[in-house]
Short mmCIF file of C-alpha atoms and ligand atoms in Angstrom, two decimals:
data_model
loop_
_atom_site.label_atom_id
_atom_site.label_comp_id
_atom_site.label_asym_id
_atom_site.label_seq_id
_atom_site.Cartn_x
_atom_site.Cartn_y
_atom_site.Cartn_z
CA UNK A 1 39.31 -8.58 2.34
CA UNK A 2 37.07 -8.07 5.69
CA UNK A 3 35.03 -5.62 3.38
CA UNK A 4 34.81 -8.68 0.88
CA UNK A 5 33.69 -11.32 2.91
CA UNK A 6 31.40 -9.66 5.06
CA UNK A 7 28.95 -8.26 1.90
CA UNK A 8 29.26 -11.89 -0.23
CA UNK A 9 28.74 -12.87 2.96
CA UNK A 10 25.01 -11.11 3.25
CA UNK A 11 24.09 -11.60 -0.48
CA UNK A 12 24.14 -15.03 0.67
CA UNK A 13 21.58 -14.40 3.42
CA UNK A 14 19.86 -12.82 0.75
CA UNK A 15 19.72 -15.38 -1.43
CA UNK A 16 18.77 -17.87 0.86
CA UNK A 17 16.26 -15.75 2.88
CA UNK A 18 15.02 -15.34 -0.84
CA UNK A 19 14.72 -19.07 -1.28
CA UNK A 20 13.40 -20.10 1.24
CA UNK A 21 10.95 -17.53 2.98
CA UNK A 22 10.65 -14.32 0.97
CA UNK A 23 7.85 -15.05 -1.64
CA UNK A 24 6.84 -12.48 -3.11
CA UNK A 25 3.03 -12.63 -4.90
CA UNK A 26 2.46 -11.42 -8.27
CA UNK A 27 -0.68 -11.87 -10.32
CA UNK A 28 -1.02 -12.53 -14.23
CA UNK A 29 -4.33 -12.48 -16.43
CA UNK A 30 -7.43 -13.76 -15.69
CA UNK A 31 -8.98 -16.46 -17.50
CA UNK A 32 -11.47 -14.10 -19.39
CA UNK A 33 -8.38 -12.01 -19.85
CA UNK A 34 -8.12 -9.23 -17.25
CA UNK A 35 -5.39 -7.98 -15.49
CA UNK A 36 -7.16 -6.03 -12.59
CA UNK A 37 -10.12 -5.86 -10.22
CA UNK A 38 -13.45 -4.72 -11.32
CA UNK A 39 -14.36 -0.97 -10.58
CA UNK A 40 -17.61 0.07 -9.99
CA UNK A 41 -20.92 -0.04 -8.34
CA UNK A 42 -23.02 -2.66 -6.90
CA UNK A 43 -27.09 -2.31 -6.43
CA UNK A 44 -26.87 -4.57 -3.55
CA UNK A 45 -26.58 -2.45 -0.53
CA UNK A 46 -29.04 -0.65 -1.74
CA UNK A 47 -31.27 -3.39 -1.88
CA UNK A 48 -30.07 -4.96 1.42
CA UNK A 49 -30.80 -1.39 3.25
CA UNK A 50 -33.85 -0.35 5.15
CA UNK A 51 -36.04 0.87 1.91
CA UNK A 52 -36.59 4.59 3.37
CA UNK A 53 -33.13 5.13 3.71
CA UNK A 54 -31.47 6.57 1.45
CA UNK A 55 -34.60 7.02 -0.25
CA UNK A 56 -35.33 4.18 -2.80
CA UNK A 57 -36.26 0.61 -2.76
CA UNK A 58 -37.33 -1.50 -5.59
CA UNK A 59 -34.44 -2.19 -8.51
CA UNK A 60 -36.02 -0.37 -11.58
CA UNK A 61 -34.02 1.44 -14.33
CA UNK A 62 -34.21 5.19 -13.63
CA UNK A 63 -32.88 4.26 -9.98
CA UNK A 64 -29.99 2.50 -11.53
CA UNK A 65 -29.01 4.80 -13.94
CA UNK A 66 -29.53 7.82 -11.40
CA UNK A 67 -26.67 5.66 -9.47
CA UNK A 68 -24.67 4.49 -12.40
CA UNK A 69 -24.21 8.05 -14.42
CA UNK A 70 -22.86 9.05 -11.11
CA UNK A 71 -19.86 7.29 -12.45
CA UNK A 72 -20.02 9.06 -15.79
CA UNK A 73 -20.80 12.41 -14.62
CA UNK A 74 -18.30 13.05 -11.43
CA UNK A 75 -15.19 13.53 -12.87
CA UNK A 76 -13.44 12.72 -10.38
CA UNK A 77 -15.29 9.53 -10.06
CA UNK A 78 -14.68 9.27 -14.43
CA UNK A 79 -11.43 9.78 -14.22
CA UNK A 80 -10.23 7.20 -10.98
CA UNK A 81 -11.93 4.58 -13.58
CA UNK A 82 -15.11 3.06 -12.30
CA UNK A 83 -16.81 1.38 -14.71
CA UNK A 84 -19.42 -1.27 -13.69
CA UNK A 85 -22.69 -0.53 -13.30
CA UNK A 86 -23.57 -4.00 -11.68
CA UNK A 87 -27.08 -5.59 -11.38
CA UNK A 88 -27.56 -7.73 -8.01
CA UNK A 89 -30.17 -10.58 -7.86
CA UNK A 90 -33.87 -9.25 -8.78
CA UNK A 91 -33.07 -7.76 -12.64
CA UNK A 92 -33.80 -11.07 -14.41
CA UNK A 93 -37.29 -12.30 -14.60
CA UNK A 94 -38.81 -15.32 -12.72
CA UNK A 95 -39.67 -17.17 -16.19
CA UNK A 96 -37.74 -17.57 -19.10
CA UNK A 97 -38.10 -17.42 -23.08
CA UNK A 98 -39.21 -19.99 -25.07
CA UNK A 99 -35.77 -21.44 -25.53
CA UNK A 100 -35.08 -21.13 -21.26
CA UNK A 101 -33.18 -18.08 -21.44
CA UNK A 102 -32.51 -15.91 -18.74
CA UNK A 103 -34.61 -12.54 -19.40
CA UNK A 104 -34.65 -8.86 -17.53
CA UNK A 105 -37.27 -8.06 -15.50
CA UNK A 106 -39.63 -6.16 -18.10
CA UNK A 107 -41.46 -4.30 -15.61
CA UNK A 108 -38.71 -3.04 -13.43
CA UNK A 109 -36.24 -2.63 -16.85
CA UNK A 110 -38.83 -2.00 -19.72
CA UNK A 111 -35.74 -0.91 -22.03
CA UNK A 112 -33.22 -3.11 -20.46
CA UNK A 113 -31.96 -3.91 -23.56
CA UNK A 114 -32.52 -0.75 -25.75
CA UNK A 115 -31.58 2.35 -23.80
CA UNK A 116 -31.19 1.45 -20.78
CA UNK A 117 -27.80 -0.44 -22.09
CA UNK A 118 -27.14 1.94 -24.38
CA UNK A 119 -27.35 4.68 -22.07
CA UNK A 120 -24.79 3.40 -19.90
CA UNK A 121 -22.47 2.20 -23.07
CA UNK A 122 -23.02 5.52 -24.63
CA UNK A 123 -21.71 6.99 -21.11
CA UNK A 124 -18.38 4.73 -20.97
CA UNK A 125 -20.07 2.73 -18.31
CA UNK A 126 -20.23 -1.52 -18.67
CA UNK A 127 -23.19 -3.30 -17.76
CA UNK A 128 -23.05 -6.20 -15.08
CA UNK A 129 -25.60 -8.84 -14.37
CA UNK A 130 -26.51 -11.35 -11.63
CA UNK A 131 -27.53 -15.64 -11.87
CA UNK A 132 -27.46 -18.02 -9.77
CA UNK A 133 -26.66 -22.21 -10.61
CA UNK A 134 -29.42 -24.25 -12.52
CA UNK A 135 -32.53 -23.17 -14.77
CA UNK A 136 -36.10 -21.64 -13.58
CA UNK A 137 -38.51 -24.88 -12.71
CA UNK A 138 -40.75 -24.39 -14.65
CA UNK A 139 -38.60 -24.00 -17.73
CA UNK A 140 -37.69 -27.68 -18.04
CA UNK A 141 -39.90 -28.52 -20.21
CA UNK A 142 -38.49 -26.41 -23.22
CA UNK A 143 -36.08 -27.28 -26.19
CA UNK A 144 -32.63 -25.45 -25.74
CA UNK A 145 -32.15 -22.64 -28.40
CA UNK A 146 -30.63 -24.32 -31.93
CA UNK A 147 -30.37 -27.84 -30.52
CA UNK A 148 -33.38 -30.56 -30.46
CA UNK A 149 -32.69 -31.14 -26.64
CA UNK A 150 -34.94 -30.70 -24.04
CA UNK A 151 -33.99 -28.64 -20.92
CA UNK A 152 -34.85 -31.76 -18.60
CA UNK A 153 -32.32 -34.33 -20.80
CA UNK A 154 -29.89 -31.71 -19.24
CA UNK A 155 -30.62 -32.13 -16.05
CA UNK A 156 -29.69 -34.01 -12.76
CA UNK A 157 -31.61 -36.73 -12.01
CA UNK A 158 -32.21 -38.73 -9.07
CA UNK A 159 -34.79 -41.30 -7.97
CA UNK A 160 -36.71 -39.73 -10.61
CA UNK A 161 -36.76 -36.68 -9.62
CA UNK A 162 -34.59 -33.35 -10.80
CA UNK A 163 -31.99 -32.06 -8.18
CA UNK A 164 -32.50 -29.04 -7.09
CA UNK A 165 -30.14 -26.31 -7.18
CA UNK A 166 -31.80 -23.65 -4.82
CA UNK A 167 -33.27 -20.65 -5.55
CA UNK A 168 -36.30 -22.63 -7.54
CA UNK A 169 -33.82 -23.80 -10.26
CA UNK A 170 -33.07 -27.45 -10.95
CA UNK A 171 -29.35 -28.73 -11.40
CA UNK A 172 -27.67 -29.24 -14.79
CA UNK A 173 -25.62 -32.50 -15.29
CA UNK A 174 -22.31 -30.88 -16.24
CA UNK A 175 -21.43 -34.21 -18.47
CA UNK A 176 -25.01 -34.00 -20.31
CA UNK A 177 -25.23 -32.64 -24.13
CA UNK A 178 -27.31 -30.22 -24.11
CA UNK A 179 -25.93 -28.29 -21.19
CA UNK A 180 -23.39 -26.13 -22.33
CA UNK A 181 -25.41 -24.82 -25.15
CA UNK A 182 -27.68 -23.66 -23.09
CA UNK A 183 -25.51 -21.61 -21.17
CA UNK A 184 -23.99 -20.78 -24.52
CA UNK A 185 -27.34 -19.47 -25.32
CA UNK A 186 -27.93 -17.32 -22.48
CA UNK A 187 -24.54 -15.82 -22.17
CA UNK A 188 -24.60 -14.80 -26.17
CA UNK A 189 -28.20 -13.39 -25.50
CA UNK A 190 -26.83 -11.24 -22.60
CA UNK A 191 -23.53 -10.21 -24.92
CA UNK A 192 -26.24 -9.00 -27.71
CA UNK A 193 -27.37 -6.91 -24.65
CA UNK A 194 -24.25 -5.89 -23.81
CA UNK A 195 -23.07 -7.67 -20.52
CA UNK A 196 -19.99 -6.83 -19.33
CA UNK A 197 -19.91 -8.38 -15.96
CA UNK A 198 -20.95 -11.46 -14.77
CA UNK A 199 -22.17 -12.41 -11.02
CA UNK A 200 -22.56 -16.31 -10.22
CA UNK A 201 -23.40 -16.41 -7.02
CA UNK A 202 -24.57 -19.75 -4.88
CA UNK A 203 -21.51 -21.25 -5.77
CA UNK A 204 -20.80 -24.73 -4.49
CA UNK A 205 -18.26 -25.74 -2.18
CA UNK A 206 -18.45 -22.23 -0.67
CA UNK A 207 -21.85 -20.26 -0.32
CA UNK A 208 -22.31 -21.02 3.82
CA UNK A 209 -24.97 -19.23 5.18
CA UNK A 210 -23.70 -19.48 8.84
CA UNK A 211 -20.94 -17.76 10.62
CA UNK A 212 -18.64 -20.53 11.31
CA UNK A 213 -15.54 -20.09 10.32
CA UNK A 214 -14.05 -21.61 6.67
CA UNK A 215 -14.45 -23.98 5.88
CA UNK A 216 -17.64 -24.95 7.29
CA UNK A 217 -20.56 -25.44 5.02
CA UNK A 218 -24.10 -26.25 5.55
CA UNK A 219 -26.82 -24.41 3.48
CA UNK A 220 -29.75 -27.17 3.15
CA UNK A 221 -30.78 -28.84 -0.16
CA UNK A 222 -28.07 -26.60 -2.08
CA UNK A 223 -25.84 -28.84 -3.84
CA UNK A 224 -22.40 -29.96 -2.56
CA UNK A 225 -20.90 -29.62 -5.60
CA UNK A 226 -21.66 -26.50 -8.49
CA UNK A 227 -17.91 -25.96 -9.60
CA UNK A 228 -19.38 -27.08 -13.05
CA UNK A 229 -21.40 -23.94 -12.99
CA UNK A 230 -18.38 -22.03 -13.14
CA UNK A 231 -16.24 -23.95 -15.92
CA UNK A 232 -19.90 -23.79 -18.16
CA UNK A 233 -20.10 -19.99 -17.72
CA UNK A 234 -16.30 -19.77 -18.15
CA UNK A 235 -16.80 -22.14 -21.62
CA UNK A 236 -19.86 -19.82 -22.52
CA UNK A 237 -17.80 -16.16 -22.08
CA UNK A 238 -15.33 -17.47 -24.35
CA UNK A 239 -17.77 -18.95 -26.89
CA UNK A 240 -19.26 -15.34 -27.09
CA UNK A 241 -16.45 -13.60 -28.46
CA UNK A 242 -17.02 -10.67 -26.05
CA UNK A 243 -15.15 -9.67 -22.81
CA UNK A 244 -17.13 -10.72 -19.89
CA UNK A 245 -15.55 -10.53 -16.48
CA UNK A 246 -17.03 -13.70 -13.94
CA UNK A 247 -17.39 -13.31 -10.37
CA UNK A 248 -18.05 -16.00 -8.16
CA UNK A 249 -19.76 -15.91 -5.15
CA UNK A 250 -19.52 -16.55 -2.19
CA UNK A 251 -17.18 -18.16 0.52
CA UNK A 252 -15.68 -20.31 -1.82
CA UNK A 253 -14.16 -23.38 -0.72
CA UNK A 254 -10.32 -22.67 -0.81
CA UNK A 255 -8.25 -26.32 -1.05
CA UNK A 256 -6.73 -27.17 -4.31
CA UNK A 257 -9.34 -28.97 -5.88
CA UNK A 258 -11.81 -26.30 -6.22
CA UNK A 259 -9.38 -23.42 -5.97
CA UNK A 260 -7.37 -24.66 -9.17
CA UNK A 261 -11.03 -24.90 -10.57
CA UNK A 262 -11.80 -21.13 -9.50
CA UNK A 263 -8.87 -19.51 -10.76
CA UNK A 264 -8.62 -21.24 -14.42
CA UNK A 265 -12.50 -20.03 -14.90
CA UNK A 266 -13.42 -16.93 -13.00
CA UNK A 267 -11.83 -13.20 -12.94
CA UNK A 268 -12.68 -12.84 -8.76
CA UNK A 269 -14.02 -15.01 -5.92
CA UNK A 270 -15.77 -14.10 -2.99
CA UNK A 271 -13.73 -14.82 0.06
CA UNK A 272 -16.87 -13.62 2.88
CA UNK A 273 -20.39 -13.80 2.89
CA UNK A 274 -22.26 -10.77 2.39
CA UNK A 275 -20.84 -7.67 4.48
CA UNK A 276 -24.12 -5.70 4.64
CA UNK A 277 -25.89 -5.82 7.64
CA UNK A 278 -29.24 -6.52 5.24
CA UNK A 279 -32.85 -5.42 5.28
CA UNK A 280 -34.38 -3.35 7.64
CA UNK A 281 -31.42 -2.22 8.92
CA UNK A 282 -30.82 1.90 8.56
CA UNK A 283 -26.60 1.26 8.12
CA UNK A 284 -25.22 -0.25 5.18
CA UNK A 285 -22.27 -1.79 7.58
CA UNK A 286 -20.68 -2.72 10.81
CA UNK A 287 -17.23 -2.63 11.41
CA UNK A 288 -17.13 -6.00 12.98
CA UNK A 289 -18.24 -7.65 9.92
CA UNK A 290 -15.72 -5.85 7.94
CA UNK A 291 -12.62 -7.13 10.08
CA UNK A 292 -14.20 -10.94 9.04
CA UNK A 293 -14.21 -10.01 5.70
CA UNK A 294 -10.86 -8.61 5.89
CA UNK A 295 -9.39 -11.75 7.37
CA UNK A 296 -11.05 -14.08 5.36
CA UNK A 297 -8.65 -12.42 2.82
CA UNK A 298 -5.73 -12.57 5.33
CA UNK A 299 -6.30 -16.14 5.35
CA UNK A 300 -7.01 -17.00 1.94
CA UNK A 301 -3.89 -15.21 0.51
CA UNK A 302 -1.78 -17.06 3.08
CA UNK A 303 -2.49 -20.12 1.49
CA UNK A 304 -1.21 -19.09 -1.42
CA UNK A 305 1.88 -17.41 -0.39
CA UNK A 306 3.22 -21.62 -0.15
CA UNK A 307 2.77 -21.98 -3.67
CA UNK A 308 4.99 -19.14 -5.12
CA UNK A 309 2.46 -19.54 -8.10
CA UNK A 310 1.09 -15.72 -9.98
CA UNK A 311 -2.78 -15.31 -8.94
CA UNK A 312 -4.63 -15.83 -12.10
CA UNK A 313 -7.77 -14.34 -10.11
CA UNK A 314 -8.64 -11.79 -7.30
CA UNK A 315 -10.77 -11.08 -4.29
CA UNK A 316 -13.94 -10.06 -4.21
CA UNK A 317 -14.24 -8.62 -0.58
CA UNK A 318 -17.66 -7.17 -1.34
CA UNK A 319 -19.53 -3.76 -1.55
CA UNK A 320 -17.42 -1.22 -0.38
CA UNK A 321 -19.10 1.30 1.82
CA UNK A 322 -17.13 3.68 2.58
CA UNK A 323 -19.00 6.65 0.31
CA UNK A 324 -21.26 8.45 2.61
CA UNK A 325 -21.23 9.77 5.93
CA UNK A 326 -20.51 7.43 9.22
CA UNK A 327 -24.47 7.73 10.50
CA UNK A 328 -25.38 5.85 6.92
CA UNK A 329 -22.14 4.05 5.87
CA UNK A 330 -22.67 2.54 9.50
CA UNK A 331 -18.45 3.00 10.50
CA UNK A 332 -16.56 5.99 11.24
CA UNK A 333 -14.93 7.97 8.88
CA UNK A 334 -11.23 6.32 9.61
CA UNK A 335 -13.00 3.14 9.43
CA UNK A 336 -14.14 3.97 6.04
CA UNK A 337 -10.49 5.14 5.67
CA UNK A 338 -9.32 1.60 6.58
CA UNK A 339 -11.52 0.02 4.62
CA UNK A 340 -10.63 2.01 1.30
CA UNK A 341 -6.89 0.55 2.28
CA UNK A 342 -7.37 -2.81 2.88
CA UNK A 343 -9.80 -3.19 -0.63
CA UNK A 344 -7.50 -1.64 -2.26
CA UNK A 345 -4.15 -3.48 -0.38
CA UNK A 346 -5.75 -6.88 -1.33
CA UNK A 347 -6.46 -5.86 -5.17
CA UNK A 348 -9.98 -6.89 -4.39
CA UNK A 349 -12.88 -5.76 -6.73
CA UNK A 350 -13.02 -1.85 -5.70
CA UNK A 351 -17.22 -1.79 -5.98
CA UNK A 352 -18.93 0.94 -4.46
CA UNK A 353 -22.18 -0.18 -2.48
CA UNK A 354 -22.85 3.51 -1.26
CA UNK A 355 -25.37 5.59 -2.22
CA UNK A 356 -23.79 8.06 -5.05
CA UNK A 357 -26.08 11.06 -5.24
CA UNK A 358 -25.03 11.37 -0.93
CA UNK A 359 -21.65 10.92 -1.34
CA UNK A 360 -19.69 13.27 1.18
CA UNK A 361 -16.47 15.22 1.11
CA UNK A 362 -14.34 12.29 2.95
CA UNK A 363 -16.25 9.73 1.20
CA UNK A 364 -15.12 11.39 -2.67
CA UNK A 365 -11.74 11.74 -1.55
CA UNK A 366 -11.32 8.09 -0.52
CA UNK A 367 -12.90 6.88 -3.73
CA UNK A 368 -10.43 9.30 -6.06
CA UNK A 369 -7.33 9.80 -4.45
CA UNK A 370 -4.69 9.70 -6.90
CA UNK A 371 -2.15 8.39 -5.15
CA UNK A 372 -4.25 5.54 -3.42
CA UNK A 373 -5.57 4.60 -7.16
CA UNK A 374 -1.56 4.09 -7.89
CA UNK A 375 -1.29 1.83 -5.01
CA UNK A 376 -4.45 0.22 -6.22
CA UNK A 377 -1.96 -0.11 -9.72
CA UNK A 378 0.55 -1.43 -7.84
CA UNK A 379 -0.85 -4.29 -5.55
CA UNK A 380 -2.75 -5.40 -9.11
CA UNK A 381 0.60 -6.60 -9.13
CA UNK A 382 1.54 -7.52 -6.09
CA UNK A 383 -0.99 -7.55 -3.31
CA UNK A 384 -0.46 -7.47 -0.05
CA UNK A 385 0.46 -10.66 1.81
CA UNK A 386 1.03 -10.77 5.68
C1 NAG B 1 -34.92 -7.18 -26.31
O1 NAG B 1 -35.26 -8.35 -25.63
C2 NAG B 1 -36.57 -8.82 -25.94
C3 NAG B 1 -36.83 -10.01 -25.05
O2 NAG B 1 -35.91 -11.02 -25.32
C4 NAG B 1 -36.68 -9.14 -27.43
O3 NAG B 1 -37.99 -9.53 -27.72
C5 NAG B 1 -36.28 -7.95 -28.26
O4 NAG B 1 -36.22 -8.30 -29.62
C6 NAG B 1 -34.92 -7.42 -27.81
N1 NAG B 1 -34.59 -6.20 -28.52
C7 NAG B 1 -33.34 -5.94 -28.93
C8 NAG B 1 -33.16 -4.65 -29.63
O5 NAG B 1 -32.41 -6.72 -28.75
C1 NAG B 2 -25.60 -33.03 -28.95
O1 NAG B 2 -26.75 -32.37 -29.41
C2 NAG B 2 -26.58 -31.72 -30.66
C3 NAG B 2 -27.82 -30.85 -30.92
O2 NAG B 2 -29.02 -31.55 -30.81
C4 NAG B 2 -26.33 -32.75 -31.72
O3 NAG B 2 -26.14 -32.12 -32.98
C5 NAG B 2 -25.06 -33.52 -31.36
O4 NAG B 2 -24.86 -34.56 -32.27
C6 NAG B 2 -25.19 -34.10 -29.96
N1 NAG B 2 -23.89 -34.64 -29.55
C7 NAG B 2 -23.79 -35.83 -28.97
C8 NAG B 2 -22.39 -36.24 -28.59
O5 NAG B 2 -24.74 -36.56 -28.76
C1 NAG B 3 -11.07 -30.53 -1.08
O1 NAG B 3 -12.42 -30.54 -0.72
C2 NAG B 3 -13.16 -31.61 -1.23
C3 NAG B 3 -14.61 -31.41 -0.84
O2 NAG B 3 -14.75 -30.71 0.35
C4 NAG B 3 -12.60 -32.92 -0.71
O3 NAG B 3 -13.31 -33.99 -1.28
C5 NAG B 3 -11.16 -32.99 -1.09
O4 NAG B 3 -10.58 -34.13 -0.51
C6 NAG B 3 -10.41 -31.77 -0.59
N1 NAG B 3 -9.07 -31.82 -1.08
C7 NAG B 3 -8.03 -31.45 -0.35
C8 NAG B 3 -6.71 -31.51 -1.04
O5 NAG B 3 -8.14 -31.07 0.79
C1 NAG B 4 -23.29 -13.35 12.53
O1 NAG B 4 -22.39 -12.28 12.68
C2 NAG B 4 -22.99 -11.00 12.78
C3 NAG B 4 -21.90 -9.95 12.90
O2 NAG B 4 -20.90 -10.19 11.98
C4 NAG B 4 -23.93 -10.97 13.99
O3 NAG B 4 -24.60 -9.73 14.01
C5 NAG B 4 -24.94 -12.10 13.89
O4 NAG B 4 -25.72 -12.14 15.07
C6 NAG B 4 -24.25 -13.43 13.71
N1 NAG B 4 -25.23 -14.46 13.48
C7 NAG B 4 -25.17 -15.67 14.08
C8 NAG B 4 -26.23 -16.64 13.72
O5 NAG B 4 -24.28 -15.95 14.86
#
């Protein structure tokens, strides 16, 4: 009887401990139909890094695939599964075509859409590209491809006037005809390329460029409100017919309103600003920044621990840096360590911002260890919630 009591007596503390404190977070798909973080690498540290160090500057295609078929041609890289061979701001050009699609740099990525996709394709690798909100200026004037409506009758208007989006674009009225075929039209021109990866970045609530904590937000005549951005590239992925992952970037604003708009279009979010430490400097990263980074994700994922609801989207924590040795990566080796954990604890995007051809011993081992990829498996699953 005493034997009875006292263990119905603690599956009852169980139960209620389970009720009413104890959730535990799973994920499900995305809404372009994934059911992981991204793996890869990211051109952006190298373009945020002092241009001498490690040795090249400018974004062209020989630099990117010398980088990329790192992935294909380490095995041990091959085999832990990165994939992504991702394309920061600076591959598209400045104008568009004749219809206002986005196009690659030709000068930096003469075969962009020949061999230089192909090549990667041919190597198992996927192909990820970078755009902002809004279209180019001075592409306004043009008729979106296989309708009779001008770019401008798809725009924003006030007093007159377009609004401007930042970055030299103008803003898109979201409720305007005209607008979602034209990101129709440049997401099925990037699919006949072969894009694999999306990166909207500039994103609206989110996108601060200060260091106040969330959810502060002031970046001048960007504007408040570019969730419709996200739902039109969302609409456009799926009007494709091919598997396009969306990442949005960065800082995103987390309360209901635009997180329930985050998670039913994109695959991650950004939860930081950029961790680099950006031009001119001779270190890819400083520890300090990291720890914000890594508790921007503490707090974002306790607000969602409340809601006992599966993540249909992860974190994007940023470029991990963690490949080459401390005097580049710019933190010690067990800060690299820690940072290898915590990506991969918080099932954020595992993309590699190092510099491949310099990777050292440590910095191989971190990337590839077996039994850290099968926690990586794991917290897919169930990430890791304070
Ligand atoms: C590559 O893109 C350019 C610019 O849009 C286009 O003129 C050309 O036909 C494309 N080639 C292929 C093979 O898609
Ligand atoms: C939107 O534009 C398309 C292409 O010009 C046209 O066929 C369609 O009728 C328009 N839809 C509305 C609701 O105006
Ligand atoms: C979410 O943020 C928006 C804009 O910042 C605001 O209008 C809205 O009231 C907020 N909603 C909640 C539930 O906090
Ligand atoms: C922002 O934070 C970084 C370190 O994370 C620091 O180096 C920089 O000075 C800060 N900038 C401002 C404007 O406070």
């Amino acid at each position: 009887m005493m034997q009875r009591s006292s263990s119905s007596c603690s599956v009852f503390a169980l139960l209620a401990a389970t009720a009413n404190a104890l959730n535990t977070l799973t994920t499900t798909e995305t809404s372009n139909g994934f059911n992981g973080p991204a793996m890869g690498w990211s051109t952006f540290g190298f373009q945020a890094i002092n241009p001498t160090i490690p040795g090249w500057a400018p974004l062209v295609q020989s630099n990117v695939l010398e980088q990329c078929n790192m992935m294909a041609s380490n095995s041990d890289l091959k085999g832990a599964g990165y994939k992504y061979c991702s394309l920061d701001s600076g591959w598209s050009a400045d104008g568009a075509d004749t219809y206002g699609r986005v196009l690659f740099q030709a000068t930096n990525f003469p075969d962009f859409n020949t061999t230089f996709s192909k090549t990667l394709h041919d190597n198992g690798l996927l192909l990820g590209v970078y755009v902002v909100p809004g279209v180019i200026q001075s592409d306004v004037g043009k008729t979106i491809y296989k309708t009779d409506i001008k770019i401008s009758d798809a725009l924003q208007v006030q007093d007159g006037n377009h609004v401007d989006a930042g970055n030299d674009r103008y803003a898109f009225d979201y409720s305007k005809n005209g607008t979602q075929q034209w990101h129709d039209s440049v997401v099925a021109l990037w699919a006949s390329w072969g894009v694999d990866l999306i990166k909207l970045d500039y994103i609206t609530p989110g996108s601060c460029n200060t260091n106040a904590s969330y959810p502060a937000c002031d970046l001048p005549g960007f504007p408040i409100d570019s969730s419709g951005t996200v739902e039109a590239y969302h609409t456009a992925i799926k009007n494709s017919g091919r598997p396009i992952r969306l990442d949005i970037s960065w800082k995103l604003e987390r309360n209901n309103t635009y997180y329930d708009i985050w998670r039913a279009n994109a695959d991650t979010m950004r939860m930081d600003q950029d961790i680099n430490e950006g031009s001119g400097s001779a270190i890819f990263v400083k520890w300090a920044t990291v720890q914000r980074a890594i508790n921007n994700y503490r707090e974002y994922i306790a607000l969602q621990l409340p809601k006992n609801t599966p993540l249909s989207i992860y974190p994007d924590m940023d470029n991990m840096y963690v490949g080459n040795p401390a005097a580049l990566s710019g933190v010690t080796d067990d800060q690299r360590t820690s940072i290898m954990s915590h990506w991969i604890g918080a099932a954020a995007n595992l993309m590699i911002g190092s510099d491949l051809t310099a990777l050292d011993t440590h910095g191989l081992a971190l990337l590839t260890n077996p039994a850290a990829l099968a926690v990586a498996a794991f917290t897919a699953q169930f990430p890791m919630q304070p």
